[in-house]
mmCIF file of C-alpha atoms and ligand atoms in Angstrom:
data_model
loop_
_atom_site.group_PDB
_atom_site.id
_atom_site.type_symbol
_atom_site.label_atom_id
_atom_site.label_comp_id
_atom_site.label_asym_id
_atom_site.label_seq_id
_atom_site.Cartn_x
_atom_site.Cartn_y
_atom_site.Cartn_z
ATOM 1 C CA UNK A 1 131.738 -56.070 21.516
ATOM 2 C CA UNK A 2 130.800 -58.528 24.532
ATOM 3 C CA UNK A 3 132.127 -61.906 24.925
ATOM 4 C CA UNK A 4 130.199 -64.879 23.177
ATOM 5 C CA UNK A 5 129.273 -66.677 26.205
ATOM 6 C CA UNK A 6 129.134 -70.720 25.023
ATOM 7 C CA UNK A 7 127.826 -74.100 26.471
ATOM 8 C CA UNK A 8 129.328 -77.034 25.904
ATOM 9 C CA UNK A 9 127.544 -80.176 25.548
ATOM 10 C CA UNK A 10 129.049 -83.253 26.154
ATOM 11 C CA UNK A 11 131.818 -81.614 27.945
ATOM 12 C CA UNK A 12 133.365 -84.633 29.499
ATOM 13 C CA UNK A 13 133.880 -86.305 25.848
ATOM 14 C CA UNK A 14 137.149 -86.040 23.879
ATOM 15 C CA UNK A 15 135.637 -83.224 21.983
ATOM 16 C CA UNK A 16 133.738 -81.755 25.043
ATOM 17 C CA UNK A 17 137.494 -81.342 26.623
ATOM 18 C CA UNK A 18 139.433 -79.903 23.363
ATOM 19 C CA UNK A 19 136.304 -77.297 23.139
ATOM 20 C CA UNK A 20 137.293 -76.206 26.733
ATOM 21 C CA UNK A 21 140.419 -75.714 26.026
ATOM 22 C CA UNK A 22 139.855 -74.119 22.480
ATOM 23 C CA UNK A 23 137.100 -71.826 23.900
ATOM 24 C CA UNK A 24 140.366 -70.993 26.690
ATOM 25 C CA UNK A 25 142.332 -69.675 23.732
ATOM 26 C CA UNK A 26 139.614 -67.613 21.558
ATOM 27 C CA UNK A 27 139.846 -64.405 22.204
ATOM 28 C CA UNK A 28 135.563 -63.134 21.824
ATOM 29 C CA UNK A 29 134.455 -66.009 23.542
ATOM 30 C CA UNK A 30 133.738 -67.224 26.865
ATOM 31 C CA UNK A 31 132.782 -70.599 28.356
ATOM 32 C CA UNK A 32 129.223 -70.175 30.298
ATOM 33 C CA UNK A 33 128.696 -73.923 31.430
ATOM 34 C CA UNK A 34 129.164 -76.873 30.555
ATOM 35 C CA UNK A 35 126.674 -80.038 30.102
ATOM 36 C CA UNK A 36 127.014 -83.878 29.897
ATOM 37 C CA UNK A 37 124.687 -86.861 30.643
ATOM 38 C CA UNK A 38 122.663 -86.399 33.516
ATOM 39 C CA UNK A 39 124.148 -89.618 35.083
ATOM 40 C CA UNK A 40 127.406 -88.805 34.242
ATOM 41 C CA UNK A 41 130.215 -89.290 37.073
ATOM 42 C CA UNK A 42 131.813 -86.429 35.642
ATOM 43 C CA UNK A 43 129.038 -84.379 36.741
ATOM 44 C CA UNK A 44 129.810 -81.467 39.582
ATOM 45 C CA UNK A 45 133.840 -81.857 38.212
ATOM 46 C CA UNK A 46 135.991 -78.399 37.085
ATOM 47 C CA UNK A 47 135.807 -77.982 33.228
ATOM 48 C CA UNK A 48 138.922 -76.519 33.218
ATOM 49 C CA UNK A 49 140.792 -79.711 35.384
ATOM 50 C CA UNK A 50 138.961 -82.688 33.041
ATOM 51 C CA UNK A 51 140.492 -80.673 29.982
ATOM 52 C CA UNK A 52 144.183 -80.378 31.749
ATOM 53 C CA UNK A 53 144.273 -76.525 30.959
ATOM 54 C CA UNK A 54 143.906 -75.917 35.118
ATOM 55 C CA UNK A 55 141.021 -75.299 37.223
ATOM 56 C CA UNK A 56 138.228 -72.440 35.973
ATOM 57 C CA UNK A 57 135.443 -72.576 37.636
ATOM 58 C CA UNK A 58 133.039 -73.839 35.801
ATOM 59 C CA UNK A 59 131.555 -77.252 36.727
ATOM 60 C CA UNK A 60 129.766 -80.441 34.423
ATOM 61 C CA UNK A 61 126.253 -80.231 34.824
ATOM 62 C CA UNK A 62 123.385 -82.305 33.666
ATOM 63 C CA UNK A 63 120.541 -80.288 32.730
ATOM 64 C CA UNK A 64 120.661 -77.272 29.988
ATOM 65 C CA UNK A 65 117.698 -75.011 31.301
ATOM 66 C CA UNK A 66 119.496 -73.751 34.256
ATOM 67 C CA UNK A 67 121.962 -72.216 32.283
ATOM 68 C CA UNK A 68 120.494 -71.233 29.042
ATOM 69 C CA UNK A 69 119.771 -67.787 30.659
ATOM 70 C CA UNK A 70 123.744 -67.064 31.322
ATOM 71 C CA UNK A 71 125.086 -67.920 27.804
ATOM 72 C CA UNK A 72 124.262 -66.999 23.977
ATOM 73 C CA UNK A 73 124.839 -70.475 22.417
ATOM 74 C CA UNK A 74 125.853 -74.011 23.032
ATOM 75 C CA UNK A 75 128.489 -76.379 21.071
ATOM 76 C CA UNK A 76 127.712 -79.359 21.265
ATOM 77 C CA UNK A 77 129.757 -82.794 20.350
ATOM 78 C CA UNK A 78 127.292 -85.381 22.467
ATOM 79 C CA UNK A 79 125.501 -88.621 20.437
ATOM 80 C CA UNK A 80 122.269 -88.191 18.363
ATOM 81 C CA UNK A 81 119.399 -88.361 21.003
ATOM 82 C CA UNK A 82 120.806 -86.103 23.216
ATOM 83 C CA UNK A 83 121.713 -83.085 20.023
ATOM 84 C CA UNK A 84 117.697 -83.257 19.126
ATOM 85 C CA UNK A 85 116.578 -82.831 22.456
ATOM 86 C CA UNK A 86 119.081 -80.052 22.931
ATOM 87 C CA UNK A 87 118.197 -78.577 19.420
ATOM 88 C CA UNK A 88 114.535 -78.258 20.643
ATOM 89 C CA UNK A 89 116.065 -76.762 24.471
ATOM 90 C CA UNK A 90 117.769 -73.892 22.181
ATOM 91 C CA UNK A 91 115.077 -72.959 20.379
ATOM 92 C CA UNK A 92 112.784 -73.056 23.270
ATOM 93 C CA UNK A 93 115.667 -70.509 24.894
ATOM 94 C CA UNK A 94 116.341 -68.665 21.994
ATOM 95 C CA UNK A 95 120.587 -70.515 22.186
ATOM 96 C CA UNK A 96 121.919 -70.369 18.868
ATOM 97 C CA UNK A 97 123.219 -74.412 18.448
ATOM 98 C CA UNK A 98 126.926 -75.626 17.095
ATOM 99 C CA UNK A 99 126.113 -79.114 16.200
ATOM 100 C CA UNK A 100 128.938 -81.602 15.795
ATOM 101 C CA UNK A 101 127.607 -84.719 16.278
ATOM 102 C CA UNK A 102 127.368 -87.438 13.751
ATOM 103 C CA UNK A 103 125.573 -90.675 12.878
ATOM 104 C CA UNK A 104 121.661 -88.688 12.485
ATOM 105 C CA UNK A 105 118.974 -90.758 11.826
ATOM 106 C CA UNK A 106 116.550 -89.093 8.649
ATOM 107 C CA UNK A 107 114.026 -88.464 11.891
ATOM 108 C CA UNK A 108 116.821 -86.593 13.562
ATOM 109 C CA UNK A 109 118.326 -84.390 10.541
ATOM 110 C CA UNK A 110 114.013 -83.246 10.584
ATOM 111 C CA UNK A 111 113.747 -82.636 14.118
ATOM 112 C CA UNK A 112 116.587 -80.514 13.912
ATOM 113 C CA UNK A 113 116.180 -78.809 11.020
ATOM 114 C CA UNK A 114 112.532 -77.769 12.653
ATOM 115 C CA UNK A 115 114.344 -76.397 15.139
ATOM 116 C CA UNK A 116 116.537 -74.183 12.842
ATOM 117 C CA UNK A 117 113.140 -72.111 12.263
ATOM 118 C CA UNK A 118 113.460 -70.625 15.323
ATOM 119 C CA UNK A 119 117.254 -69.986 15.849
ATOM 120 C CA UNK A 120 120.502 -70.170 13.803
ATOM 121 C CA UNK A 121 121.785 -73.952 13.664
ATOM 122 C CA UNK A 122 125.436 -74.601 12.414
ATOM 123 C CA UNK A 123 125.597 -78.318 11.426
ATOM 124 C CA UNK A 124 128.788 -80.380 10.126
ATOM 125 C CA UNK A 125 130.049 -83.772 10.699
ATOM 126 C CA UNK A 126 133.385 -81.915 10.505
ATOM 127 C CA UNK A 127 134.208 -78.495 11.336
ATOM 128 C CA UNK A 128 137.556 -78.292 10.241
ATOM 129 C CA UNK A 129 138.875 -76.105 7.575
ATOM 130 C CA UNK A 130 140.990 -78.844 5.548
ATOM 131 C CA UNK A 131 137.644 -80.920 5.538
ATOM 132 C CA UNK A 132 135.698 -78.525 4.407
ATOM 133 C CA UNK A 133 137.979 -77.536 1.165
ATOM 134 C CA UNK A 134 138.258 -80.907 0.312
ATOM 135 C CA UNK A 135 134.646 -81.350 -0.040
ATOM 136 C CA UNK A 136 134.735 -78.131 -2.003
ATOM 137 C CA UNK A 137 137.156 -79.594 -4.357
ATOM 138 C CA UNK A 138 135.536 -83.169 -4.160
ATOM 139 C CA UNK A 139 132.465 -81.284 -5.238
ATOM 140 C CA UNK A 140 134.534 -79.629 -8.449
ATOM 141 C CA UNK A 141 136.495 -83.016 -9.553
ATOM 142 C CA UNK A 142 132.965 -84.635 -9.335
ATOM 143 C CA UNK A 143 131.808 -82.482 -11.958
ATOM 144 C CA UNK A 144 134.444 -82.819 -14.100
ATOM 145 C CA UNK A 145 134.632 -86.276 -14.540
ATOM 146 C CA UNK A 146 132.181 -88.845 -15.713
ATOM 147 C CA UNK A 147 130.665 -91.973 -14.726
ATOM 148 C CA UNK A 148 133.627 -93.934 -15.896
ATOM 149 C CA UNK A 149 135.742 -92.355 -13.111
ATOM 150 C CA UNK A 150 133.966 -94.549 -9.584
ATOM 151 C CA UNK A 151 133.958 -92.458 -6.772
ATOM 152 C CA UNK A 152 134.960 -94.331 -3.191
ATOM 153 C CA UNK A 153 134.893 -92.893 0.035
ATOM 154 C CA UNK A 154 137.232 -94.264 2.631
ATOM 155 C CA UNK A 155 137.670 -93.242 6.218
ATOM 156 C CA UNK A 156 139.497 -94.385 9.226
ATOM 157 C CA UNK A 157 138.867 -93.661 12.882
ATOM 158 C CA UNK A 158 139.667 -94.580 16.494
ATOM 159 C CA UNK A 159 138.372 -97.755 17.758
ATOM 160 C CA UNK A 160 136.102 -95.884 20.219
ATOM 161 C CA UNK A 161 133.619 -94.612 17.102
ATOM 162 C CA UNK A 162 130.359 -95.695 17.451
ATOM 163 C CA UNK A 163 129.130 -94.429 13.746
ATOM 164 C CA UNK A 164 129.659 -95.232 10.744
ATOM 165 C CA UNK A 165 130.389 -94.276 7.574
ATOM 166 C CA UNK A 166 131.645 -91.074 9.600
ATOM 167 C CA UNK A 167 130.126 -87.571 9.485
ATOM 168 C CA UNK A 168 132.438 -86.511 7.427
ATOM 169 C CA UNK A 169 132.437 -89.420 4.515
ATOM 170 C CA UNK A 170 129.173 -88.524 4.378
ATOM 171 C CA UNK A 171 130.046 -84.817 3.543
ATOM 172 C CA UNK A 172 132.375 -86.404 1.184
ATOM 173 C CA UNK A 173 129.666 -88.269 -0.810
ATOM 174 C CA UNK A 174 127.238 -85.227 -0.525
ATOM 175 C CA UNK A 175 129.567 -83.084 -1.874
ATOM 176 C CA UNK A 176 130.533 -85.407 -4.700
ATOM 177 C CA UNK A 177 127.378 -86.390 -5.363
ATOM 178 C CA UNK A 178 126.095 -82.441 -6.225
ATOM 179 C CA UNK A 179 129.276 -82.447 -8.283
ATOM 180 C CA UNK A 180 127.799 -85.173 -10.580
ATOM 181 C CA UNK A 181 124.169 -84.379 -10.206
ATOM 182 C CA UNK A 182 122.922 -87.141 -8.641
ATOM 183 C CA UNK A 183 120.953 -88.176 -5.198
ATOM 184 C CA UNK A 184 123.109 -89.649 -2.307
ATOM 185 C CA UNK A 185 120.777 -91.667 -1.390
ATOM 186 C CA UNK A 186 119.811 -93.481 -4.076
ATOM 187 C CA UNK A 187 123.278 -93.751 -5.301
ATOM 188 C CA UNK A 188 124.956 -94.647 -2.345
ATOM 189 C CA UNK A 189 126.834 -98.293 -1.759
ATOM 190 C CA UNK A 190 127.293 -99.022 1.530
ATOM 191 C CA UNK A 191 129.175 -101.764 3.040
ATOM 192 C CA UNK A 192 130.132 -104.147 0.354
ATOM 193 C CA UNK A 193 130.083 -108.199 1.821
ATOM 194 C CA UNK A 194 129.639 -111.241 0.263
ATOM 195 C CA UNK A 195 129.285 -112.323 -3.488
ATOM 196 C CA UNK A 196 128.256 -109.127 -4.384
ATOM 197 C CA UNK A 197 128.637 -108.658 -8.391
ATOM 198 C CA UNK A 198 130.318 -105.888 -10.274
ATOM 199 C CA UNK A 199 130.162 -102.516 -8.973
ATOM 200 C CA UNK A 200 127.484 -100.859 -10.300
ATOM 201 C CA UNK A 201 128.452 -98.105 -12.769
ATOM 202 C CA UNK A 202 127.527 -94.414 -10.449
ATOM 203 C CA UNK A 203 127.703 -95.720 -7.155
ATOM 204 C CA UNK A 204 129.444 -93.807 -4.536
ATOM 205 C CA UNK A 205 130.814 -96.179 -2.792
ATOM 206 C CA UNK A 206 132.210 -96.028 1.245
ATOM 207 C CA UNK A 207 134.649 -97.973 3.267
ATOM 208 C CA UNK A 208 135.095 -97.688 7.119
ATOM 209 C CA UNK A 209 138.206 -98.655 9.137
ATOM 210 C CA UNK A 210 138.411 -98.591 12.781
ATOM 211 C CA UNK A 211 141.219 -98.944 14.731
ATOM 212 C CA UNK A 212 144.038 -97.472 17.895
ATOM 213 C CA UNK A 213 143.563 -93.400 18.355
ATOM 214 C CA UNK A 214 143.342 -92.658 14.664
ATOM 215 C CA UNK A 215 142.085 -88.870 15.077
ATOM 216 C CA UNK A 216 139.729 -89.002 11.512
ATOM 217 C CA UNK A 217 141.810 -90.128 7.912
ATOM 218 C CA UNK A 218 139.225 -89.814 4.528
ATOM 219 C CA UNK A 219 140.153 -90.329 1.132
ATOM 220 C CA UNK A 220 137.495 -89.178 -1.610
ATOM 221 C CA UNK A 221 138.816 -91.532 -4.686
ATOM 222 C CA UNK A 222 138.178 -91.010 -8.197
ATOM 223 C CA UNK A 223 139.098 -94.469 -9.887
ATOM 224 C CA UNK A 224 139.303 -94.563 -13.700
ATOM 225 C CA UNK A 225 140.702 -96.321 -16.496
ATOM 226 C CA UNK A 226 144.069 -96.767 -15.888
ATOM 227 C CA UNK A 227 144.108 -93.147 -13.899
ATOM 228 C CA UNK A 228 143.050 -92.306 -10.078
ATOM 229 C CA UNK A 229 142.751 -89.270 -8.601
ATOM 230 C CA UNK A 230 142.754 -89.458 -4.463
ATOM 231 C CA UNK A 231 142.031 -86.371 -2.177
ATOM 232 C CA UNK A 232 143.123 -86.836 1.386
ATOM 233 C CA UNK A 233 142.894 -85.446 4.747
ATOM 234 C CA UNK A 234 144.439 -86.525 7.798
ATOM 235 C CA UNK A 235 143.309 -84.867 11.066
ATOM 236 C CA UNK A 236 145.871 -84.975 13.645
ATOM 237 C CA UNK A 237 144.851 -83.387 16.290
ATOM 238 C CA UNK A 238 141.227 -82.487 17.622
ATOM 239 C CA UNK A 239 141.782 -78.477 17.949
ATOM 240 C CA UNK A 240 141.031 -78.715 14.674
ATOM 241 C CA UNK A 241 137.321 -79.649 15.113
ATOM 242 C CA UNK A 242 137.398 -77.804 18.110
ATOM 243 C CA UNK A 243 138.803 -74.183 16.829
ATOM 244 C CA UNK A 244 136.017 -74.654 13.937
ATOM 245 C CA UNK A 245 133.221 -75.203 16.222
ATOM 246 C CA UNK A 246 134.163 -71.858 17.707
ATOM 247 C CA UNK A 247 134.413 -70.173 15.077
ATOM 248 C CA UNK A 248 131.099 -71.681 13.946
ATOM 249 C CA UNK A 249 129.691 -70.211 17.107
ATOM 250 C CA UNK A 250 131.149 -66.854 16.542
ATOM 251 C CA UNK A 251 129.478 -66.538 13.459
ATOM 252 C CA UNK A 252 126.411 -67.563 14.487
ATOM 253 C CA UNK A 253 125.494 -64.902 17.363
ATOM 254 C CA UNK A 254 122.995 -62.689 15.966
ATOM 255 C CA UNK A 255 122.251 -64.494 12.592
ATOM 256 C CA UNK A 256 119.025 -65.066 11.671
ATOM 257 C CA UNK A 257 117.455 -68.584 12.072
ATOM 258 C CA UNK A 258 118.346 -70.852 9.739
ATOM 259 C CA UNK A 259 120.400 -74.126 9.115
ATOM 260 C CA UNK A 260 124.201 -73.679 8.106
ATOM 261 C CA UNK A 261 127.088 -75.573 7.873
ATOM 262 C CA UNK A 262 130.649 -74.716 7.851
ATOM 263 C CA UNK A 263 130.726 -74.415 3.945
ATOM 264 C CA UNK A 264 128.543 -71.029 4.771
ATOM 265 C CA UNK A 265 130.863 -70.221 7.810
ATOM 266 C CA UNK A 266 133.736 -70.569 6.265
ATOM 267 C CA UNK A 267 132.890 -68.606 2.258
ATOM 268 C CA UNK A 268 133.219 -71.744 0.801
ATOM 269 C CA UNK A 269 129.596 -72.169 -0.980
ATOM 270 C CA UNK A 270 130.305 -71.014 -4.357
ATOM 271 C CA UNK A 271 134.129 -72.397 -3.829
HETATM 272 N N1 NDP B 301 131.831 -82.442 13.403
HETATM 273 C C1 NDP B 301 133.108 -82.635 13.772
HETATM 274 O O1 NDP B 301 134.023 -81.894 13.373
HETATM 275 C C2 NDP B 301 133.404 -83.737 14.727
HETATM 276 C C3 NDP B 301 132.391 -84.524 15.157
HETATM 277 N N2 NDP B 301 132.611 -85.473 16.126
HETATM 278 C C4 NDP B 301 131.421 -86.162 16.610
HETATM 279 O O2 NDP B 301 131.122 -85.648 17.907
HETATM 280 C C5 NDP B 301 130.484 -86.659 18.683
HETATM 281 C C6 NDP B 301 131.219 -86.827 19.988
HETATM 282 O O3 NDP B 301 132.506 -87.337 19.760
HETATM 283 P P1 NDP B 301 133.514 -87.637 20.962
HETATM 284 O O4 NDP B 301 133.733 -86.399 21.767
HETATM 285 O O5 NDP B 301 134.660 -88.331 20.367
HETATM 286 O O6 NDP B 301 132.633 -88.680 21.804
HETATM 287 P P2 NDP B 301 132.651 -88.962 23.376
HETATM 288 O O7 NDP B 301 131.902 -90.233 23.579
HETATM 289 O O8 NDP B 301 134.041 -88.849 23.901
HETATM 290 O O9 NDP B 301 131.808 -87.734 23.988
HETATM 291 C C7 NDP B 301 130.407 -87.628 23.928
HETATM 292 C C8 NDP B 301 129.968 -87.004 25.229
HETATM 293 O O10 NDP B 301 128.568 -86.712 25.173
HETATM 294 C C9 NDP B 301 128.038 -87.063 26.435
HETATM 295 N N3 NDP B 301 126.589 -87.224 26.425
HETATM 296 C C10 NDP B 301 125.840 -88.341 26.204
HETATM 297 N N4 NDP B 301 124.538 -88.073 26.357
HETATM 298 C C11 NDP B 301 124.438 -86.759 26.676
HETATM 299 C C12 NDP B 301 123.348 -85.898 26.981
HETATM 300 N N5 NDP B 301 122.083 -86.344 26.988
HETATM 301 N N6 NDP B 301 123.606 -84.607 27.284
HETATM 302 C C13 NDP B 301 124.869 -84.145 27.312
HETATM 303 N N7 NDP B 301 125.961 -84.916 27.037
HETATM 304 C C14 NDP B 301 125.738 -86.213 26.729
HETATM 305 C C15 NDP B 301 128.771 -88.342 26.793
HETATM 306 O O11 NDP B 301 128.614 -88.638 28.160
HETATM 307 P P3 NDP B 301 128.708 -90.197 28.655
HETATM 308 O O12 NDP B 301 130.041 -90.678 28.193
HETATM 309 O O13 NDP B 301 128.589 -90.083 30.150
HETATM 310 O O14 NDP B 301 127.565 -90.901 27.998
HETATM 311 C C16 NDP B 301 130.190 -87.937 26.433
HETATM 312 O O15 NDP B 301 130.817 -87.232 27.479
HETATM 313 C C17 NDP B 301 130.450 -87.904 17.787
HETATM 314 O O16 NDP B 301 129.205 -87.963 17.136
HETATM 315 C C18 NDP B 301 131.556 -87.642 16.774
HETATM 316 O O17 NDP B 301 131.381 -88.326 15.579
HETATM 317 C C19 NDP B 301 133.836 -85.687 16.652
HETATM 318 C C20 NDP B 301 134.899 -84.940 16.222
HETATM 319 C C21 NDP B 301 134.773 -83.905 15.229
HETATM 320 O O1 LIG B 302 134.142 -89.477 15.979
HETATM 321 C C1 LIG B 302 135.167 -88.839 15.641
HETATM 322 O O2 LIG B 302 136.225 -88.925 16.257
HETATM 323 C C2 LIG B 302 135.075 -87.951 14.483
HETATM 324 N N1 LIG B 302 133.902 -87.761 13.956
HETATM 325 C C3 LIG B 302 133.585 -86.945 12.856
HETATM 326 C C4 LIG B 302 133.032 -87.795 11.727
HETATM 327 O O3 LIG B 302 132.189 -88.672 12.001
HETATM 328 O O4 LIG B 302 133.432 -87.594 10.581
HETATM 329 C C5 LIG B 302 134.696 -86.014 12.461
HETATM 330 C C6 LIG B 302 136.082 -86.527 12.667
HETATM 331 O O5 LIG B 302 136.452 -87.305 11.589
HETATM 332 C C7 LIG B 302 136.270 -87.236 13.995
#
């Protein structure tokens, strides 16, 4: 079978680099080009050099078009504005779309899932493997345990996030919100402040820290009477989100259009 060939979007980013180097070490896949902001600095530099894994060719560029027609998909790890506008690109290309990127406006989750008509879209606000089984089981211990058992959501990251709660706190709450049968959304306490009375019996509550080069730490908390249970995942390294994403993109040559997310990648749906 022929190589995947991938773009990478946001390729000068802390992700952008660990994809370049985890793309390096697939075996099946193949780095095509590589995007960033149009104004970037970094554009016309060597992939391969910015990510320390030695020169290859293939240069930061700003514009998607003129190389949608050498590749079969594109990863990207860029900031909201710039993932819809490449969702749309993809579509219009016929790219399948690896979409890391966190901190979606309700506007933005719609504009991309209109793009997912047209191609396969894999979407997570983490693609790592650990992550992903502890929203399974977040999901199961949900179920199991009633509304006298408060569910918090804590997360720490490096001071250099710019979203918050993260991407993957809100996978957290998602998944233990389905456990209990409720909505997210209407559920959800966010950023407690103030004189702000009891907690209110249901709420899923989240907490962010930020702070040094914390990689990404969550905690989904189950707090009862005089009992708590506390899942926890520390990431220590990005390969993990990176080797994920690949995989992600694997998967997704030749699927039909749709949008997924790494539960469906990685068998965990009906965990
Ligand atoms: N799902 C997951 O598993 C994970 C998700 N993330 C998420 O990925 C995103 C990126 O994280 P991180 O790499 O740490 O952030 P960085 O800020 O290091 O990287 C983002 C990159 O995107 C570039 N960019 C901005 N605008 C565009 C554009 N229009 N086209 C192409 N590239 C653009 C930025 O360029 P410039 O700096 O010049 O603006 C920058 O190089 C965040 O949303 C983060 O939460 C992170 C880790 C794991
Ligand atoms: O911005 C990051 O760094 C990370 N973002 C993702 C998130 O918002 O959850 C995933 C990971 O925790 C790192």
């Amino acid at each position: 079978m022929s190589d995947v060939r991938l773009i990478v979007a946001g390729a000068g980013g802390r992700m952008g680099r660990t994809l370049v180097k985890a793309i390096a070490e697939t075996k099946g896949a193949v780095l095509a080009g590589a995007i960033d902001a149009p104004a970037s600095p970094l554009v016309g530099r060597d992939t391969g050099e910015l990510s320390g894994i030695g020169a290859n060719g293939i240069a930061v560029t700003g514009d998607l078009a003129a190389l949608a027609g050498q590749a079969d998909g594109v990863i990207d790890f860029t900031i909201p504005a710039a993932s819809v506008a490449l969702a749309g690109q993809a579509a219009a290309a016929g790219l399948f779309h690896v979409v890391g990127t966190t901190g979606f406006s309700a506007a933005d989750e719609q504009a991309i899932a209109a793009a997912a008509t047209s191609i396969p879209i894999v979407k997570s606000g983490n693609m790592s493997l650990g992550v992903n089984l502890l929203a399974a089981l977040a999901k199961r211990v949900a179920a199991t345990l009633d509304e006298e058992f408060d569910i918090e959501i804590l997360e720490m990251h490096h001071n250099k996030k710019i979203d918050a709660p993260s991407g993957t706190a809100l996978l957290l709450g998602e998944a233990a919100a389905q456990g209990r049968g409720v909505d997210l959304a209407a559920r959800s306490d966010r950023g407690r402040d103030g004189h702000t009375g009891a907690r209110r019996p249901g709420d899923i509550g989240f907490a962010s820290l930020r702070g040094g080069t914390v990689v990404g730490e969550h905690w989904a908390i189950f707090a009862g009477p005089a009992e708590r249970i506390e899942l926890v995942h520390k990431a220590e390294d990005r390969m993990i989100f990176a080797r994920g994403a690949v995989k992600a993109a694997l998967w997704a040559k030749g699927r039909a259009p749709g949008l997924y997310s790494m539960m469906d990648v990685l068998g965990l749906k009906d965990f």
